[in-house]
PDB file of C-alpha atoms in Angstrom:
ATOM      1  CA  UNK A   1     199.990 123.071  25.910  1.00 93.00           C
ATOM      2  CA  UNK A   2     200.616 119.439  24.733  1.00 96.00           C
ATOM      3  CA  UNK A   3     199.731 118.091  21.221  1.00 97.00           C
ATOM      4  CA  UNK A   4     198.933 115.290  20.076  1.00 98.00           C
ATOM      5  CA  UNK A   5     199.698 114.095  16.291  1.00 98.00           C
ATOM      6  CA  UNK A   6     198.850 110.823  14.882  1.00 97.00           C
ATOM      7  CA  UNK A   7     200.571 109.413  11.618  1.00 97.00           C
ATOM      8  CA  UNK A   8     200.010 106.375   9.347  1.00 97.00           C
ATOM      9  CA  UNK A   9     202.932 104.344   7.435  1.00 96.00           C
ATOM     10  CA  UNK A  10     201.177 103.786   4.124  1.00 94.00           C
ATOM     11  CA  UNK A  11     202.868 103.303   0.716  1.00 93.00           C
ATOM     12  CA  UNK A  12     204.806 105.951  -0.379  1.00 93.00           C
ATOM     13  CA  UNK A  13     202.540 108.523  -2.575  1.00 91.00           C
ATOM     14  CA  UNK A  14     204.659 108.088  -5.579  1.00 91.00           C
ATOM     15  CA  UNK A  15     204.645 104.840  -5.947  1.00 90.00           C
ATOM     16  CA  UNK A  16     201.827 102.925  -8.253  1.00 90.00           C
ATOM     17  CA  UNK A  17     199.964 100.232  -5.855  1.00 89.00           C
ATOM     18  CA  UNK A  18     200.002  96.628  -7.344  1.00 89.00           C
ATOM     19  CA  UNK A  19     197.211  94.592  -6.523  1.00 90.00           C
ATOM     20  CA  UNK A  20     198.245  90.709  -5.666  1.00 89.00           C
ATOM     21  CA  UNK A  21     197.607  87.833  -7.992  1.00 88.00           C
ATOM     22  CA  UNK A  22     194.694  86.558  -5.525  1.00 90.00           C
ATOM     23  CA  UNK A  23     193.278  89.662  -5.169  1.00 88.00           C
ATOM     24  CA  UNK A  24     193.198  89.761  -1.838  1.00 86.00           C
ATOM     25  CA  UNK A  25     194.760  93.339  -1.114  1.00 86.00           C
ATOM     26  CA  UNK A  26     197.461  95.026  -2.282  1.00 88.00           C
ATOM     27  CA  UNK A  27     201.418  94.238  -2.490  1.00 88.00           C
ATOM     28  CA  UNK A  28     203.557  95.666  -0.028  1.00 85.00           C
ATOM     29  CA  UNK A  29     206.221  93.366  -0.544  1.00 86.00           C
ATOM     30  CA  UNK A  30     209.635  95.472  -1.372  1.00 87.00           C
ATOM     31  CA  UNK A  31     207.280  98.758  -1.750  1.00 91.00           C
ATOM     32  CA  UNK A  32     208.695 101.962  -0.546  1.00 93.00           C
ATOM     33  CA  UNK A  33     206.596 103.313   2.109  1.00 93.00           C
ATOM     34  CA  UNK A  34     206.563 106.233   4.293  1.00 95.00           C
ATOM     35  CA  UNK A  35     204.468 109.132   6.343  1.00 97.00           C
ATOM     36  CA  UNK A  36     200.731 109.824   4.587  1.00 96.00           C
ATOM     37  CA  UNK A  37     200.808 113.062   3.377  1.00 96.00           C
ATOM     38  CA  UNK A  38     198.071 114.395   5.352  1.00 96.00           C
ATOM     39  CA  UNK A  39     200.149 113.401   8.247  1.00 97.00           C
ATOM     40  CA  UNK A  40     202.961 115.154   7.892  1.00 97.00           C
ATOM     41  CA  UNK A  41     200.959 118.295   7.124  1.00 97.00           C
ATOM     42  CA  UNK A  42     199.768 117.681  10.921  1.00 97.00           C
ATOM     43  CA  UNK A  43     202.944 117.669  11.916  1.00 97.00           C
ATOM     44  CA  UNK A  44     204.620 120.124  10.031  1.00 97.00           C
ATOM     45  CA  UNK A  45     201.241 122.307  11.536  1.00 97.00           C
ATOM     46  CA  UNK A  46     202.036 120.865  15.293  1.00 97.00           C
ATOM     47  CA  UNK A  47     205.926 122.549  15.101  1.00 97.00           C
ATOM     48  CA  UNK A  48     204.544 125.869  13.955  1.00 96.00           C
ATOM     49  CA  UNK A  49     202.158 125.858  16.943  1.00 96.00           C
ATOM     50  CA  UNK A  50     204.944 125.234  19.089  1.00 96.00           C
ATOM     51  CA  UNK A  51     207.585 127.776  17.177  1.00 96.00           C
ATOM     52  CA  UNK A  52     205.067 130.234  18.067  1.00 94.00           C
ATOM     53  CA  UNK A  53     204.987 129.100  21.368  1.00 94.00           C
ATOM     54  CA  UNK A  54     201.792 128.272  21.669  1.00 93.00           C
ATOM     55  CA  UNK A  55     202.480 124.524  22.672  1.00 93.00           C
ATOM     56  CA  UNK A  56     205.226 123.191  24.871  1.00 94.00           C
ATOM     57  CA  UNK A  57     205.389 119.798  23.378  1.00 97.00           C
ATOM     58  CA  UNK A  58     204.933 117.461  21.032  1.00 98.00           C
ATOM     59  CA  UNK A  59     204.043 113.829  20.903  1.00 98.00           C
ATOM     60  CA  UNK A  60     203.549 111.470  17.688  1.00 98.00           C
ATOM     61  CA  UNK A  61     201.531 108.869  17.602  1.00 98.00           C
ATOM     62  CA  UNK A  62     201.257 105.611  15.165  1.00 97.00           C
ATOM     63  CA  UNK A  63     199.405 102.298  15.272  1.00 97.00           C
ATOM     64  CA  UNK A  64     201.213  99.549  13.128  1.00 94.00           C
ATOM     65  CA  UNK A  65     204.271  97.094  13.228  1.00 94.00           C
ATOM     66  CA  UNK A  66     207.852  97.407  14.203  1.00 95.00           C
ATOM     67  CA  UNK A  67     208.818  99.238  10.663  1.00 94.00           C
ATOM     68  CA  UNK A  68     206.375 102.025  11.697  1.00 96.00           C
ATOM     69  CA  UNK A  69     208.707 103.166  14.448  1.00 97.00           C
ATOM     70  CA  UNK A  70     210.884 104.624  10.551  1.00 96.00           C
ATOM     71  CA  UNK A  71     207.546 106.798  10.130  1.00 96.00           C
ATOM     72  CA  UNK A  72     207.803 108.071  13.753  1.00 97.00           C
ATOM     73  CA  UNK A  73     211.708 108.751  13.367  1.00 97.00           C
ATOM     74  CA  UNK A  74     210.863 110.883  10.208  1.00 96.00           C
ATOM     75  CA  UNK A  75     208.521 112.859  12.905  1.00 97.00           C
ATOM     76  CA  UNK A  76     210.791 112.942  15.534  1.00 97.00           C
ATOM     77  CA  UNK A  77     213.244 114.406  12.758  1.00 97.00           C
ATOM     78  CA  UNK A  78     210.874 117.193  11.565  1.00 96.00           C
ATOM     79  CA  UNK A  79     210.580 118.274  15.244  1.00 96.00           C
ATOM     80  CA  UNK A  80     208.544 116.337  17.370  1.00 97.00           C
ATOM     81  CA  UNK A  81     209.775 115.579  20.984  1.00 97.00           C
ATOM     82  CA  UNK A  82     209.312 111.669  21.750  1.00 97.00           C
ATOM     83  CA  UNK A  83     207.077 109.189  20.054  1.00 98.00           C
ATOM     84  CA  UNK A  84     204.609 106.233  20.753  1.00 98.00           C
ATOM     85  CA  UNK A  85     204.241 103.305  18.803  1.00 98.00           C
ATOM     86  CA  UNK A  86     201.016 101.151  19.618  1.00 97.00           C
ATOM     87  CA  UNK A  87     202.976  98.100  17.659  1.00 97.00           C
ATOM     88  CA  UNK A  88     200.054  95.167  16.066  1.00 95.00           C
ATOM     89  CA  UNK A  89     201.108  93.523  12.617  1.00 92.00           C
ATOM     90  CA  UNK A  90     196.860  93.800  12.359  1.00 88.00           C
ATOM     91  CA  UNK A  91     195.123  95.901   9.892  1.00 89.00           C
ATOM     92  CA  UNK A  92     193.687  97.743  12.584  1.00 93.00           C
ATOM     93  CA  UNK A  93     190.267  99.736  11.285  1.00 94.00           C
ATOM     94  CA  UNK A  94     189.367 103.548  11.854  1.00 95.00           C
ATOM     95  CA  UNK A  95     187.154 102.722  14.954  1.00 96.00           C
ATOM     96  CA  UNK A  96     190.078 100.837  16.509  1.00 96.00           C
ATOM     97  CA  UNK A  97     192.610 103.522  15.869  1.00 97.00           C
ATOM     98  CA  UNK A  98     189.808 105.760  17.338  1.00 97.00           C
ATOM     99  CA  UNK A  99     189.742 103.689  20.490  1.00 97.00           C
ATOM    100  CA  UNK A 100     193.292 103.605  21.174  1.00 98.00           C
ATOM    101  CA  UNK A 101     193.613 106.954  20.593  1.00 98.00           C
ATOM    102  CA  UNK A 102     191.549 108.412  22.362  1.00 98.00           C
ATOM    103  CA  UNK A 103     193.244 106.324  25.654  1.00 97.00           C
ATOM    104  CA  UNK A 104     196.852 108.217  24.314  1.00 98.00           C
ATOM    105  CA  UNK A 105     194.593 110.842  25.275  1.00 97.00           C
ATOM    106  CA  UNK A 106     193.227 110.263  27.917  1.00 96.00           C
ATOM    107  CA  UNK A 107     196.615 109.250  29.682  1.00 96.00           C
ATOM    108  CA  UNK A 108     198.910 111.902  27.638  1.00 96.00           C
ATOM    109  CA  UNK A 109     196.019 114.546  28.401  1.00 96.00           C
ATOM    110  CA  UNK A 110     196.766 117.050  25.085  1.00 96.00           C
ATOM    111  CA  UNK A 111     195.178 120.473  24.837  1.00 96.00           C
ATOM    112  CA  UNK A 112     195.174 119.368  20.878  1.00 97.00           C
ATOM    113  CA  UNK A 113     195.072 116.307  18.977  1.00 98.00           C
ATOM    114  CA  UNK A 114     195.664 116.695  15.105  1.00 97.00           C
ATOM    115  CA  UNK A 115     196.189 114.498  12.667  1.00 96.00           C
ATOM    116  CA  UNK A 116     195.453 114.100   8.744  1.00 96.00           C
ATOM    117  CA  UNK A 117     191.897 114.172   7.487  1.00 95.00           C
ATOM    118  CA  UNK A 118     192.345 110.870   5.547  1.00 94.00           C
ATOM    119  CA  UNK A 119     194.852 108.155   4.852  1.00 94.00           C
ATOM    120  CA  UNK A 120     195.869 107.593   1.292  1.00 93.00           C
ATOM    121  CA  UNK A 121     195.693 104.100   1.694  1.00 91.00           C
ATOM    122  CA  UNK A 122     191.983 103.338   2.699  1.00 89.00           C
ATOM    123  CA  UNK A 123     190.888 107.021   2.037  1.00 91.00           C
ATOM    124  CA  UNK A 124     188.379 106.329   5.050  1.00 93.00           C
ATOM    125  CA  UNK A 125     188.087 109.588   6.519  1.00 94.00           C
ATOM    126  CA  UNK A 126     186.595 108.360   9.438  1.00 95.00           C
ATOM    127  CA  UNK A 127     189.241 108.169  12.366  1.00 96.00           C
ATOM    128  CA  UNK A 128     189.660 111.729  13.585  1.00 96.00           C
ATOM    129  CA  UNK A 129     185.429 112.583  13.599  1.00 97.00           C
ATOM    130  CA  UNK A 130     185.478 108.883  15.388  1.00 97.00           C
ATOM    131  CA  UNK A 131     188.327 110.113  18.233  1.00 97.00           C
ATOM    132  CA  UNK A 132     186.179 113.541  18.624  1.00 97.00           C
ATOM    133  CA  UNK A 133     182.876 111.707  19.373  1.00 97.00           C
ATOM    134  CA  UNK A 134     184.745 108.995  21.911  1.00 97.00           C
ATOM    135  CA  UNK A 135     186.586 112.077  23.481  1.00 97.00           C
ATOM    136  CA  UNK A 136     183.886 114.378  23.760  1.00 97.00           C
ATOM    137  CA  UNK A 137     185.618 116.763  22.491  1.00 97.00           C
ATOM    138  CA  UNK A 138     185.054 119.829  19.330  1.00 97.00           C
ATOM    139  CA  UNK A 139     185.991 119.027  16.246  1.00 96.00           C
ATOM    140  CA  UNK A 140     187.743 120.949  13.338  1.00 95.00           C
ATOM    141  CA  UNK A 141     188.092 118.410  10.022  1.00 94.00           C
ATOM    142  CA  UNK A 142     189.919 119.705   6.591  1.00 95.00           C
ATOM    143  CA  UNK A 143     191.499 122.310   8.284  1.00 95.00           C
ATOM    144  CA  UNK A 144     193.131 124.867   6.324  1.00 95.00           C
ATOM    145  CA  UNK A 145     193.577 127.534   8.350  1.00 95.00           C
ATOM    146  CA  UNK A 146     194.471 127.597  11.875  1.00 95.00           C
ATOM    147  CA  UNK A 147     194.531 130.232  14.779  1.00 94.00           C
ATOM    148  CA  UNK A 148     195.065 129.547  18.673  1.00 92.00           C
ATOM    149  CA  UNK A 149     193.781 132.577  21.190  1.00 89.00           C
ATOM    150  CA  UNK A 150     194.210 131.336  24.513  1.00 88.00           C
ATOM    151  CA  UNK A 151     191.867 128.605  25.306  1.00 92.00           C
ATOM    152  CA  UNK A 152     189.926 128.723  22.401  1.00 95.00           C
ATOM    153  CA  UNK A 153     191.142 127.579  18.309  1.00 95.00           C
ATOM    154  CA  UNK A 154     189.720 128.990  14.820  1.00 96.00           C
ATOM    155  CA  UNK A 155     189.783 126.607  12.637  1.00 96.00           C
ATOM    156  CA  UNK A 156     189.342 127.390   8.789  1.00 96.00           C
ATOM    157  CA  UNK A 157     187.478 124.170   7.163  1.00 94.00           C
ATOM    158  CA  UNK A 158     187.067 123.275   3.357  1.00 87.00           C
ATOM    159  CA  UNK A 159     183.662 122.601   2.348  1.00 87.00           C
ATOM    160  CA  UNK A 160     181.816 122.207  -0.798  1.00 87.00           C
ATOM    161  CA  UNK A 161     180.862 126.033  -0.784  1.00 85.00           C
ATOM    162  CA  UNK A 162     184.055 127.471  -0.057  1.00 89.00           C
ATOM    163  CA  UNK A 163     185.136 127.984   2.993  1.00 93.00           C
ATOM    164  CA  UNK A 164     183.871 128.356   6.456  1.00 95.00           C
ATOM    165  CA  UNK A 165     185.500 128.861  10.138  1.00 96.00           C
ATOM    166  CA  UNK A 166     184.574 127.561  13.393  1.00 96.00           C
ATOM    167  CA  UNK A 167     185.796 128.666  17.025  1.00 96.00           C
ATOM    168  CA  UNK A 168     186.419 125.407  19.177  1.00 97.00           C
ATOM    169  CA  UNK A 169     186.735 125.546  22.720  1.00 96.00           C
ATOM    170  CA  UNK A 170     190.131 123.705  23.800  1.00 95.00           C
ATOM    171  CA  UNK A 171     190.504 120.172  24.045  1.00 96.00           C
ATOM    172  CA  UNK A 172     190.066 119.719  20.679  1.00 97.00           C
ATOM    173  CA  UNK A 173     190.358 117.220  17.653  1.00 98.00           C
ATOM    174  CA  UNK A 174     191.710 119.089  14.209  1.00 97.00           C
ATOM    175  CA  UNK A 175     192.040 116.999  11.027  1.00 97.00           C
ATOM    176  CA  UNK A 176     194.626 118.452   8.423  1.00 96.00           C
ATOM    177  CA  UNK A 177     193.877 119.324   4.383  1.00 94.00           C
ATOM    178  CA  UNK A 178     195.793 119.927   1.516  1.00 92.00           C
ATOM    179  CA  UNK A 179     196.508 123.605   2.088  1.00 91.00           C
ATOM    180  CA  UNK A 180     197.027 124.021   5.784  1.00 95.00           C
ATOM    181  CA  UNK A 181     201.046 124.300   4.777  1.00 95.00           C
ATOM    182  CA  UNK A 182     203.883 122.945   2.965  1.00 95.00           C
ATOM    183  CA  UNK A 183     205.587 120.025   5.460  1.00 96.00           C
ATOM    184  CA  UNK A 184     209.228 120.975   5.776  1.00 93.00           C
ATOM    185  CA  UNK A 185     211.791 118.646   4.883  1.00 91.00           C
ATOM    186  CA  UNK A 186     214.178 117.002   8.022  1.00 91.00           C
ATOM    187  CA  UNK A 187     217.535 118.331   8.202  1.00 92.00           C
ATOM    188  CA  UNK A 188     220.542 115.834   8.588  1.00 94.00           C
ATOM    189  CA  UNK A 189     221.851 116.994  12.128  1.00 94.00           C
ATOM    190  CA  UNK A 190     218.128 116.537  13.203  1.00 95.00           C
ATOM    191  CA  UNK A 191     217.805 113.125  11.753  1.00 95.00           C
ATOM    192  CA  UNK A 192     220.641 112.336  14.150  1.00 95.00           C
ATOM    193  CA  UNK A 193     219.221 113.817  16.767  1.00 95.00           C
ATOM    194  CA  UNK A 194     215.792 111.957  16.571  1.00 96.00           C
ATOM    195  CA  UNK A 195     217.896 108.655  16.771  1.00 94.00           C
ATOM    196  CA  UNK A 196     218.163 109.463  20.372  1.00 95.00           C
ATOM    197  CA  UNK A 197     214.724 110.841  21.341  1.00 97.00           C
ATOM    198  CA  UNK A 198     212.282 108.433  23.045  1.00 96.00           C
ATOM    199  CA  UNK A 199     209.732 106.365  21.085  1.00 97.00           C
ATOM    200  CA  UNK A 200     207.767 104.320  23.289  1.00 97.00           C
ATOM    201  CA  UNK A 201     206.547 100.966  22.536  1.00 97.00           C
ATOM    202  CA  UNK A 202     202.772  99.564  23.444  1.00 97.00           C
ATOM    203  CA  UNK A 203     200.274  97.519  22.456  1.00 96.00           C
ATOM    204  CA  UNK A 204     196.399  97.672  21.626  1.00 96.00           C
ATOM    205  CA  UNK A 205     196.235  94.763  24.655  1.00 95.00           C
ATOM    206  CA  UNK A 206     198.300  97.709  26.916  1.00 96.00           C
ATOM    207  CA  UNK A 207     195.109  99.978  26.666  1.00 96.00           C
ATOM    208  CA  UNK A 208     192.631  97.133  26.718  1.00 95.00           C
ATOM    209  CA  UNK A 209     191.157  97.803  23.407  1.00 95.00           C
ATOM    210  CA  UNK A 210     190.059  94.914  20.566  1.00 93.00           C
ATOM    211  CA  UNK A 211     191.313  95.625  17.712  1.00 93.00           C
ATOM    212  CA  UNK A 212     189.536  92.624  15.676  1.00 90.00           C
ATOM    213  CA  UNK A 213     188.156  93.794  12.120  1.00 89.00           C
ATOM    214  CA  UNK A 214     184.850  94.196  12.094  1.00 89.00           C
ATOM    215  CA  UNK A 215     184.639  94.264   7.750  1.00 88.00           C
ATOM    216  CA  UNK A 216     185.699  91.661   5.870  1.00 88.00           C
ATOM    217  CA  UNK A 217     187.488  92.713   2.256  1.00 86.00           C
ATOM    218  CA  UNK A 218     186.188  90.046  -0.509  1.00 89.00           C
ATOM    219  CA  UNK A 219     188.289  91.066  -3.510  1.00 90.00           C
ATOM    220  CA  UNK A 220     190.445  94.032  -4.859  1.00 89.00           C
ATOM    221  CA  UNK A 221     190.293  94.860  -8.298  1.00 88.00           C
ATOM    222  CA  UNK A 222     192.680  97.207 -10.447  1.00 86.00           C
ATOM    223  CA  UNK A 223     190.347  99.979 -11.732  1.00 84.00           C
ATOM    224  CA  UNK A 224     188.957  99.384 -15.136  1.00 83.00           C
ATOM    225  CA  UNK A 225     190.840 100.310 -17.962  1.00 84.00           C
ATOM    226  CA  UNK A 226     189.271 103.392 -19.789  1.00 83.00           C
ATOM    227  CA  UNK A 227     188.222 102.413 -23.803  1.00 80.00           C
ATOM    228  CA  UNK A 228     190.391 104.627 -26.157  1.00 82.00           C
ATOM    229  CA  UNK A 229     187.943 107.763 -27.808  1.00 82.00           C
ATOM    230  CA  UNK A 230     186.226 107.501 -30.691  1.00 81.00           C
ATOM    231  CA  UNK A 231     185.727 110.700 -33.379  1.00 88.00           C
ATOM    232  CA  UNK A 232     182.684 111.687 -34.867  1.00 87.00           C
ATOM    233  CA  UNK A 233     181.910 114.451 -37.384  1.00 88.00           C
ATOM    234  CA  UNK A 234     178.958 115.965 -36.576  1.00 92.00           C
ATOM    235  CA  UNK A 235     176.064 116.031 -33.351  1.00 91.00           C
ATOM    236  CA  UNK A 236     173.736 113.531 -34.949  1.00 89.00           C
ATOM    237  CA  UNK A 237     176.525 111.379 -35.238  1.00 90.00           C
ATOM    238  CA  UNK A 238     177.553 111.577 -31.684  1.00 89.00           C
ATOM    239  CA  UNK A 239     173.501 111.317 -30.277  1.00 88.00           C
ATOM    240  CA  UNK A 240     173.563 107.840 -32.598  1.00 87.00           C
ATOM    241  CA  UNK A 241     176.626 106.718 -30.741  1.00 85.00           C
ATOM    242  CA  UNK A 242     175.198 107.559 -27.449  1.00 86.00           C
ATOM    243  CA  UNK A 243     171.637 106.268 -27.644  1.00 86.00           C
ATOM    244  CA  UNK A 244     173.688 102.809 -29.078  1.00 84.00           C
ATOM    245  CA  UNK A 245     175.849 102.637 -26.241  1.00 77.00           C
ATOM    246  CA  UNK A 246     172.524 102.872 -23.877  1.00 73.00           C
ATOM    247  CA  UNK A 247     173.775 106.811 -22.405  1.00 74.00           C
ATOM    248  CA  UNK A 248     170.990 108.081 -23.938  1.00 71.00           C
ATOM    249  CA  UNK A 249     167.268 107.364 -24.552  1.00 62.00           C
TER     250      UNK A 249
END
């Protein structure tokens, strides 16, 4: 079986986004960035599939410009076999990404596509339940747990209640949560090895898809600054302070 795994360049998770003076986004300029976490989970999930020979190969997937073809490396590295970057210097929204890949799938013809429940840097949520729809295909999103047997998949989802597992008939879509696994780190012998691997090079025009935003972003703001606690020495007190402030009637 082939899979499928999609993964985002986004600012690196330790680093503190900056907002720019216009407020018209944020600043990327000199800002480390690398794979979104929930990405490499899908990875790191993709080679244990195919460790337990389950799946034969492995192809990663990313939508973004020229440096994104680092992120795909760092893929390649971990242990995927070749790569496809769908190169636009756009900010391409989760429909788009949807669109184009669900024609990687269409022509690369996967038994599984997984990729990261969310992106850390729009937190949209929206691209791998969008892909499912357009494919026709099950879903599985905030996977935790997964199980192949034969042409069927359990899938173990988070939800608000606890926990709760669904049996999806293969093709299938499965989006990746915190606890699916621990990503594994690339050695250096295969960092050097994923130098030579092939990473393919497309555009959104190469699979007929518009990737034009549709939204329009009016003005990012740095979140508010929390006010600093105030004491009070007994419950009336506190009530007083709270119907002031308006919390309370």
């Amino acid at each position: 079986m082939k899979l499928l795994v999609a993964v985002k360049r986004v600012i690196d998770y330790n680093v503190k986004p900056r907002v720019k003076a216009d407020s018209t986004g944020v600043d990327l300029a000199n800002v480390k960035m690398s794979m979104n976490p929930f990405d490499e989970i899908a990875v790191e999930e993709a080679i244990r599939l195919k460790e337990k020979g389950v799946a034969s190969e492995i192809v990663a997937v990313s939508i973004g410009p020229a440096k994104a073809q680092e992120t795909l490396r760092t893929a390649l590295a971990m242990g995927a076999d070749r790569a496809i970057l769908i190169q636009t210097d756009d900010e391409v929204e989760p429909l788009a990404v949807a669109k184009l890949l669900a024609k990687v799938a269409e022509e690369e013809q996967p038994g599984l596509f997984i990729l990261g429940k969310q992106a850390i840097d729009d937190d949209s949520n929206q691209t791998g339940q969008m892909l499912a729809a357009l494919l026709g295909w099950a879903q599985g999103t905030f996977a935790s747990k997964v199980e192949t047997s034969g042409d069927t998949i359990d899938v173990t989802r988070e939800v608000d209640g606890g926990l709760e597992t669904v049996k999806l008939k293969l093709p299938a879509v499965v989006t990746t949560d915190l606890r699916l696994n621990e990503p594994r780190y690339a050695s250096l012998p295969n960092i050097m090895k994923a130098k030579s691997k092939p990473l393919a090079q497309k555009t959104p025009a190469d699979y007929g898809v518009d990737t034009a935003p549709r939204l329009t972003v009016l003005k990012v703001t740095e979140p508010a600054k929390r006010q600093a606690g105030v004491k009070v020495g007994s419950v009336d007190e506190l009530i007083g302070k709270l119907k002031t402030l308006g919390v309370v009637g």
